[in-house]
Structure formats: C-alpha cells, structure tokens
Protein backbone atom coordinates (compact mmCIF):
# COMPACT_ATOMS: atom_id res chain seq x y z
CA MET A 1 -30.60 1.41 40.18
CA ALA A 2 -31.15 5.17 40.51
CA ASP A 3 -34.38 6.69 39.15
CA PHE A 4 -33.50 8.41 35.84
CA SER A 5 -37.04 9.17 34.86
CA ARG A 6 -36.88 12.97 35.11
CA LEU A 7 -33.52 13.05 33.33
CA LEU A 8 -34.31 10.90 30.23
CA PRO A 9 -36.80 13.15 28.50
CA TYR A 10 -34.36 16.02 28.29
CA LEU A 11 -31.69 13.97 26.52
CA SER A 12 -33.34 14.63 23.18
CA ARG A 13 -33.18 18.35 23.64
CA ARG A 14 -30.62 21.01 24.06
CA VAL A 15 -28.26 20.26 26.87
CA LEU A 16 -25.23 21.97 28.36
CA ILE A 17 -22.81 19.52 29.93
CA THR A 18 -20.18 20.45 32.53
CA ALA A 19 -18.22 19.37 35.54
CA HIS A 20 -15.81 20.63 38.16
CA ARG A 21 -12.81 22.89 37.42
CA ASN A 22 -9.46 21.30 36.75
CA PRO A 23 -11.30 18.17 35.54
CA ASP A 24 -9.93 14.75 36.08
CA GLY A 25 -10.42 11.50 34.05
CA ASP A 26 -13.87 10.74 35.60
CA ALA A 27 -15.09 14.35 34.90
CA ILE A 28 -13.75 14.37 31.34
CA GLY A 29 -14.88 10.72 30.56
CA SER A 30 -18.41 11.42 32.10
CA CYS A 31 -18.88 14.68 30.13
CA LEU A 32 -17.84 13.06 26.87
CA ALA A 33 -19.88 10.02 27.35
CA MET A 34 -22.95 12.16 28.08
CA TYR A 35 -22.16 14.10 24.93
CA GLY A 36 -22.49 10.79 23.04
CA VAL A 37 -25.73 9.81 24.78
CA VAL A 38 -27.37 13.18 23.96
CA GLU A 39 -26.12 12.82 20.41
CA PHE A 40 -27.70 9.37 20.10
CA MET A 41 -30.92 10.35 21.60
CA GLY A 42 -31.27 13.11 18.93
CA GLY A 43 -30.53 16.08 21.21
CA SER A 44 -27.93 18.86 20.91
CA ALA A 45 -25.07 19.00 23.42
CA HIS A 46 -22.42 21.44 24.23
CA ILE A 47 -19.45 20.67 26.64
CA TYR A 48 -18.28 23.60 28.76
CA SER A 49 -14.94 23.57 30.76
CA GLN A 50 -13.40 26.68 32.15
CA ASP A 51 -10.04 24.76 32.55
CA PRO A 52 -8.61 22.85 29.58
CA TYR A 53 -8.64 19.15 29.50
CA ASP A 54 -5.25 17.47 30.02
CA PRO A 55 -3.62 16.33 26.80
CA GLU A 56 -3.46 12.69 27.79
CA PHE A 57 -7.12 12.52 27.13
CA GLU A 58 -6.92 13.60 23.57
CA TYR A 59 -7.29 9.95 22.40
CA LEU A 60 -11.06 10.32 23.27
CA GLU A 61 -13.08 10.83 20.22
CA ASP A 62 -15.16 13.81 21.24
CA PHE A 63 -12.10 15.77 22.83
CA PRO A 64 -11.96 18.51 20.29
CA LEU A 65 -15.56 19.53 21.08
CA VAL A 66 -14.92 20.71 24.61
CA SER A 67 -15.28 24.56 24.81
CA ASN A 68 -14.14 27.21 27.47
CA GLU A 69 -17.33 29.11 26.65
CA ALA A 70 -20.73 28.08 27.79
CA GLY A 71 -22.84 30.28 25.47
CA ASP A 72 -26.29 31.57 26.39
CA ILE A 73 -27.33 29.61 29.46
CA ALA A 74 -31.03 30.47 29.02
CA SER A 75 -30.96 28.81 25.56
CA TYR A 76 -30.41 25.23 27.05
CA ASP A 77 -33.24 23.04 28.20
CA MET A 78 -31.00 21.23 30.66
CA VAL A 79 -27.70 21.84 32.28
CA LEU A 80 -26.10 18.54 33.30
CA VAL A 81 -23.34 18.72 36.06
CA CYS A 82 -21.11 15.67 36.37
CA ASP A 83 -18.79 14.75 39.16
CA THR A 84 -19.14 17.98 41.09
CA GLY A 85 -19.94 18.25 44.84
CA SER A 86 -20.49 21.94 45.30
CA ILE A 87 -21.24 25.20 43.48
CA GLU A 88 -17.78 26.54 44.35
CA LEU A 89 -16.10 23.87 42.07
CA LEU A 90 -17.99 25.01 38.92
CA GLY A 91 -16.69 27.18 36.16
CA GLU A 92 -17.49 30.84 36.40
CA ALA A 93 -19.81 30.81 33.30
CA VAL A 94 -22.33 28.49 34.94
CA LYS A 95 -22.13 29.62 38.60
CA PRO A 96 -24.88 32.33 38.14
CA LEU A 97 -27.40 29.62 37.34
CA PHE A 98 -26.98 28.23 40.83
CA ALA A 99 -26.52 31.42 42.79
CA ASP A 100 -29.05 33.67 44.45
CA ALA A 101 -29.02 35.75 41.31
CA SER A 102 -30.25 32.80 39.24
CA HIS A 103 -33.55 34.56 38.54
CA ILE A 104 -31.81 36.71 36.02
CA ILE A 105 -31.47 33.72 33.65
CA SER A 106 -34.81 33.41 32.02
CA PRO A 107 -36.06 30.92 31.03
CA ARG A 108 -34.09 28.89 33.54
CA PRO A 109 -32.99 25.47 32.33
CA PHE A 110 -33.69 22.33 34.24
CA THR A 111 -30.47 21.40 36.34
CA VAL A 112 -29.39 17.86 37.04
CA ALA A 113 -26.40 16.52 38.94
CA LEU A 114 -24.75 13.18 38.29
CA ASP A 115 -22.31 12.43 41.22
CA HIS A 116 -20.80 10.02 43.56
CA HIS A 117 -19.13 12.17 46.12
CA ARG A 118 -19.82 11.32 49.81
CA THR A 119 -19.57 14.92 50.96
CA ARG A 120 -21.54 17.43 48.82
CA ASP A 121 -23.82 20.49 49.05
CA PRO A 122 -26.86 19.83 46.73
CA PHE A 123 -27.44 22.55 44.27
CA CYS A 124 -29.39 21.13 41.22
CA ASP A 125 -33.12 20.68 40.59
CA PHE A 126 -32.59 16.96 40.30
CA GLU A 127 -29.79 14.99 42.06
CA ILE A 128 -28.77 11.58 41.06
CA VAL A 129 -26.11 10.71 43.56
CA ASP A 130 -24.65 7.32 44.51
CA ASP A 131 -21.61 7.31 46.71
CA SER A 132 -21.18 3.55 46.30
CA ALA A 133 -20.42 4.12 42.53
CA SER A 134 -16.70 3.96 41.89
CA ALA A 135 -17.04 6.66 39.19
CA VAL A 136 -19.77 8.84 37.66
CA GLY A 137 -19.19 6.60 34.55
CA VAL A 138 -20.83 3.80 36.52
CA LEU A 139 -24.00 5.94 36.92
CA ILE A 140 -23.99 6.79 33.23
CA GLY A 141 -23.84 3.02 32.43
CA ASP A 142 -26.97 2.62 34.73
CA LEU A 143 -28.64 5.47 32.83
CA MET A 144 -27.98 3.95 29.49
CA ARG A 145 -29.48 0.58 30.63
CA ALA A 146 -32.53 2.44 32.12
CA GLY A 147 -33.01 4.29 28.91
CA LYS A 148 -32.24 1.24 26.66
CA ILE A 149 -29.53 3.16 24.99
CA PRO A 150 -27.08 0.82 23.16
CA MET A 151 -23.43 1.11 24.04
CA SER A 152 -21.12 2.37 21.20
CA ARG A 153 -17.31 2.10 21.06
CA LYS A 154 -17.18 5.98 21.32
CA ILE A 155 -19.31 6.22 24.37
CA GLY A 156 -17.54 3.18 25.76
CA LYS A 157 -14.00 4.78 25.40
CA ALA A 158 -15.11 7.77 27.49
CA LEU A 159 -16.82 5.55 30.15
CA TRP A 160 -13.68 3.27 30.33
CA CYS A 161 -11.64 6.65 30.90
CA SER A 162 -13.98 7.54 33.78
CA ILE A 163 -13.82 4.20 35.63
CA PHE A 164 -10.18 3.48 34.74
CA THR A 165 -8.88 6.68 36.20
CA ASP A 166 -11.13 6.97 39.28
CA THR A 167 -10.25 3.41 40.39
CA GLY A 168 -6.59 3.97 39.78
CA GLY A 169 -6.40 1.53 36.93
CA PHE A 170 -8.76 -0.76 38.83
CA ARG A 171 -6.36 -0.80 41.82
CA TYR A 172 -8.38 1.02 44.48
CA GLY A 173 -10.91 -0.39 46.89
CA SER A 174 -13.72 1.11 45.05
CA THR A 175 -13.24 -1.30 42.20
CA ASP A 176 -16.27 -3.57 42.80
CA ALA A 177 -18.23 -6.12 40.81
CA ARG A 178 -20.49 -3.35 39.42
CA THR A 179 -17.52 -1.49 38.01
CA LEU A 180 -15.99 -4.68 36.49
CA ALA A 181 -19.35 -5.51 34.99
CA LEU A 182 -19.51 -2.26 33.14
CA GLY A 183 -16.04 -2.71 32.07
CA GLU A 184 -16.86 -6.03 30.53
CA SER A 185 -19.66 -4.38 28.64
CA LEU A 186 -17.22 -1.76 27.41
CA LEU A 187 -14.67 -4.19 26.17
CA GLU A 188 -17.53 -6.07 24.39
CA ALA A 189 -18.30 -2.72 22.61
CA GLY A 190 -14.78 -2.60 21.29
CA VAL A 191 -13.00 -0.55 23.76
CA ASP A 192 -9.15 -0.98 23.65
CA ALA A 193 -7.88 -1.18 27.21
CA TRP A 194 -4.26 -0.80 26.27
CA GLU A 195 -5.01 2.37 24.17
CA ALA A 196 -6.35 4.03 27.20
CA ALA A 197 -3.55 2.79 29.54
CA GLN A 198 -0.95 3.92 27.11
CA ALA A 199 -2.46 7.38 26.56
CA ILE A 200 -3.11 8.09 30.23
CA TYR A 201 -0.20 6.44 31.95
CA GLU A 202 2.40 5.41 29.50
CA SER A 203 3.04 8.63 27.33
CA ASN A 204 4.61 10.94 29.74
CA PRO A 205 6.13 14.05 28.20
CA LEU A 206 9.65 14.93 29.17
CA GLY A 207 8.30 18.05 31.01
CA ARG A 208 6.13 15.89 33.27
CA ILE A 209 9.27 13.89 34.34
CA LYS A 210 11.22 17.13 34.97
CA LEU A 211 8.40 18.61 37.20
CA LEU A 212 8.07 15.30 38.99
CA GLY A 213 11.77 15.62 39.99
CA MET A 214 11.11 19.08 41.26
CA ALA A 215 8.11 17.89 43.33
CA LEU A 216 9.94 14.83 44.78
CA SER A 217 12.83 17.09 46.05
CA SER A 218 10.25 19.02 48.18
CA LEU A 219 8.99 15.67 49.88
CA GLU A 220 8.44 15.88 53.62
CA VAL A 221 7.20 12.97 55.73
CA ARG A 222 5.73 13.78 59.19
CA PHE A 223 3.67 12.23 61.98
CA ASP A 224 5.94 9.18 62.33
CA GLY A 225 6.04 8.59 58.73
CA ARG A 226 2.19 8.41 58.31
CA VAL A 227 1.78 11.69 56.27
CA ALA A 228 3.65 12.84 53.21
CA GLY A 229 3.53 16.26 51.56
CA LEU A 230 4.87 17.39 48.18
CA CYS A 231 4.66 20.71 46.33
CA LEU A 232 5.73 22.63 43.34
CA ASP A 233 7.25 26.22 43.70
CA ARG A 234 5.59 28.86 41.34
CA GLU A 235 8.88 30.50 40.46
CA ALA A 236 10.60 27.28 39.64
CA VAL A 237 7.73 26.06 37.47
CA LEU A 238 7.70 29.38 35.59
CA LYS A 239 11.39 29.28 35.03
CA SER A 240 11.02 25.62 33.72
CA GLY A 241 8.46 26.64 31.16
CA TYR A 242 6.55 23.48 31.64
CA PRO A 243 2.71 23.69 32.15
CA LEU A 244 1.31 22.91 35.55
CA SER A 245 -1.24 20.57 33.96
CA LEU A 246 1.63 18.02 33.64
CA SER A 247 1.66 17.60 37.41
CA SER A 248 -1.64 15.73 37.68
CA GLY A 249 -1.30 12.55 39.76
CA PHE A 250 1.89 13.63 41.66
CA VAL A 251 0.22 13.09 44.94
CA ASN A 252 0.13 9.31 44.39
CA TYR A 253 4.01 9.19 44.65
CA GLY A 254 3.62 10.38 48.27
CA ARG A 255 1.09 7.91 49.11
CA SER A 256 3.16 5.02 47.54
CA ILE A 257 5.86 5.44 50.27
CA LYS A 258 5.85 2.39 52.75
CA GLY A 259 4.14 3.39 55.90
CA VAL A 260 2.43 6.65 54.56
CA GLU A 261 -1.28 6.43 55.13
CA MET A 262 -2.17 9.85 53.68
CA ALA A 263 -0.41 12.17 51.18
CA PHE A 264 -1.03 15.66 49.69
CA PHE A 265 0.50 17.59 46.82
CA ILE A 266 0.29 21.32 46.55
CA ARG A 267 0.60 23.15 43.17
CA PRO A 268 0.47 26.82 42.53
CA SER A 269 -1.97 28.79 40.45
CA ILE A 270 -0.22 31.24 38.21
CA GLU A 271 -2.78 33.88 38.94
CA PRO A 272 -3.52 34.85 41.71
CA ALA A 273 -0.08 34.44 43.08
CA ASP A 274 -1.23 33.37 46.64
CA LEU A 275 -3.69 30.66 45.67
CA TYR A 276 -2.68 26.99 45.75
CA ARG A 277 -4.39 23.79 44.81
CA VAL A 278 -4.25 20.87 47.16
CA SER A 279 -4.83 17.23 46.26
CA PHE A 280 -5.16 14.57 49.03
CA ARG A 281 -4.90 10.83 48.87
CA SER A 282 -5.42 8.18 51.56
CA ARG A 283 -5.02 4.49 51.84
CA GLY A 284 -8.34 4.34 53.66
CA THR A 285 -7.42 5.05 57.24
CA TYR A 286 -7.65 8.90 56.90
CA PRO A 287 -10.98 10.29 55.58
CA VAL A 288 -9.31 12.98 53.51
CA ASP A 289 -12.70 14.36 52.41
CA GLU A 290 -13.14 15.57 55.93
CA ILE A 291 -9.65 17.12 55.99
CA ALA A 292 -10.37 18.85 52.57
CA ALA A 293 -13.76 20.06 53.94
CA ARG A 294 -11.92 21.91 56.78
CA LEU A 295 -10.00 23.86 54.13
CA GLY A 296 -13.22 24.58 52.09
CA GLY A 297 -12.99 21.62 49.60
CA GLY A 298 -14.32 18.08 49.50
CA GLY A 299 -14.47 14.89 47.55
CA HIS A 300 -14.14 11.20 48.32
CA ARG A 301 -13.00 9.43 51.49
CA ASN A 302 -9.74 8.44 49.83
CA ALA A 303 -9.30 11.22 47.26
CA SER A 304 -10.15 14.80 47.82
CA GLY A 305 -9.01 18.41 47.10
CA CYS A 306 -9.29 22.06 48.13
CA ARG A 307 -7.61 25.42 47.52
CA VAL A 308 -5.73 27.40 50.11
CA THR A 309 -4.37 30.93 50.16
CA ALA A 310 -0.86 31.44 51.46
CA PRO A 311 2.01 33.95 50.98
CA SER A 312 4.25 30.98 49.70
CA VAL A 313 4.14 27.34 48.97
CA GLN A 314 6.06 26.71 52.17
CA ASP A 315 3.35 28.53 54.17
CA ALA A 316 0.68 26.47 52.26
CA MET A 317 2.54 23.20 53.26
CA GLU A 318 2.55 24.24 56.89
CA GLN A 319 -1.16 25.22 56.71
CA VAL A 320 -2.08 21.81 55.34
CA PHE A 321 0.25 19.80 57.76
CA SER A 322 -1.36 21.82 60.67
CA THR A 323 -4.87 20.97 59.47
CA VAL A 324 -4.03 17.26 59.26
CA SER A 325 -2.79 17.24 62.80
C-alpha cells in the first residue's frame, strides 16, 4: 500500500480538488469521493473543473458542488490533483500553481497528486502514483483504509463510478482482484450497481445516438484492418445543435470491430476552430500512450489522449494515421 502519511493530516483542512480537463468517469468519481473524504475528516473541500461534468454522472450525490471557478488558490492548505499526468492537462485556473511563476501565489499550498498513469511528468510536492491500480478510485480506497476512514454509501457511489468506468464495466484487463475487492466493499456499503450502469451506459439521449451515426459514417480502417479512425466534423455538429459532450466513448465502437487492434476518435473544439481532441483505445498490442505522447498527450497503455492542431478534421485524421504508422 502506498504511503499516505504526508497527505492524511491535510484532509481536515481547506482543500482544493481538481483533475484533468474534459474529465472522464475516473476523474469525476475520484474528485467526488475525495470531497466526501475531506468532509468526513472535518475539512473544507472545493472541487474545480474548467470543463463541465458529463450529464450521465448527475446521479452522483455531490455532482452539483462542482465549480468552474477555483477561487483564491493561496487560501487553500492543499491542492489535490486526481488522475492527471501533466500540467498541460490541468484547468487554466490552477496551472500557475505549478508553473515557473508559482512564486506569485503566497502562501503556496501543499500540492499532491493521486494518479495511476504509466506515462507522466511529475509536478506536485508529493506524488502518490501506482500504475498497477485500475483506477484512481482504487488508490482512494487504499487511502481510506490507511486513514481508518469508514466507507459511506455516498463515497462508495463515487468510487464505483471511478472503477466501473475506467475498467469498461469490469471488462478490461486492468480489472484485477484488488479492483473487485474494493467493489465488494462498495456493494456492502450500499452502492447500487444497476443505478450506475443505467445512468452511465443505459440512458443515452437521442442526440448522442444522432452524433454516433455521424461519427460511424466517417469510419476508416487502415493497416490491413488493424487501425480504425472515426471523427466528427465541426460544422455538422454545430448544425445538429447537439453538444460535443455527448460523444464520449465513441472511440470504443472503432475498437469493437473484429480485427481492429487500435482505434482513435477525433472530435473538434468549437474554439479555437483548428483544435481537435483525440482519444485512443487499444486491445493491448498497441501501447497507445506512446502514440499519444508523440502528439503531446499521454495516458494509459490501452487508453490515452491528446490534442492536435489541423486545418480540418480530415487533416487531423491524416495526421493521426501518419503518427500511428
């Protein structure tokens, strides 16, 4: 078990909790779980996310407490960063704390990372990193045991979201005995597994299905059927009126094709017009964190991401396909 001794005393103080931009289920579940932990320990917590949480996570009890404002960074005793491998992935409000100009924040809070990414650039005062953990939620489970913090249903729901999403509903190879042991304790705490599955995977709004149809129509399979790419065109998305947040997880449809070993999905940013977000998924034969790193991103061996700049989404597709080769 990791050494949480330097982190534990700060849980009863004023804590800012954050994670990477465009947060996924692990980032969201981890932040909300840590909010509950700090609350139990008598501290005061604030969750900052520059980008909004996706609506499928609204079933989580502390969901409404997430803010797109960080407040006065110097007023916190600790800034806790979950599921984030580099400074570049952070929201703009907290980046100055880790940049060369961090001396302008005084007093400077203690910074801690809770992460499980294999590729990362350390940037916190204290780093708790375990790339054998299937999700950051597993590390939080360890933290709670180390601090003798009882598991509540509310914290358990957030941790279930973390491990459930980062293991693909317990289907990925990262699902190990440690993950399932934590899952058992969460169920014993009263977590409703079907509530999570229904909210995350079984409540698709019509707009998501419409966008999925658009993405599937762009599907290209290359390299003898081993690599699949999908994308969404900015103008088509704007014309549809559906939010891009509904496209999370589309990359998995490319990977699900028989014979495909690695897939990527490209979606546009509305502003700036030449920026695209790329998600990679692998069956295990392609270390996609290395591919993402070539494009300035990172992540896990089988699930990674990056951003690319290109004149059009078709150019972005070619850029990624050429990097894969």
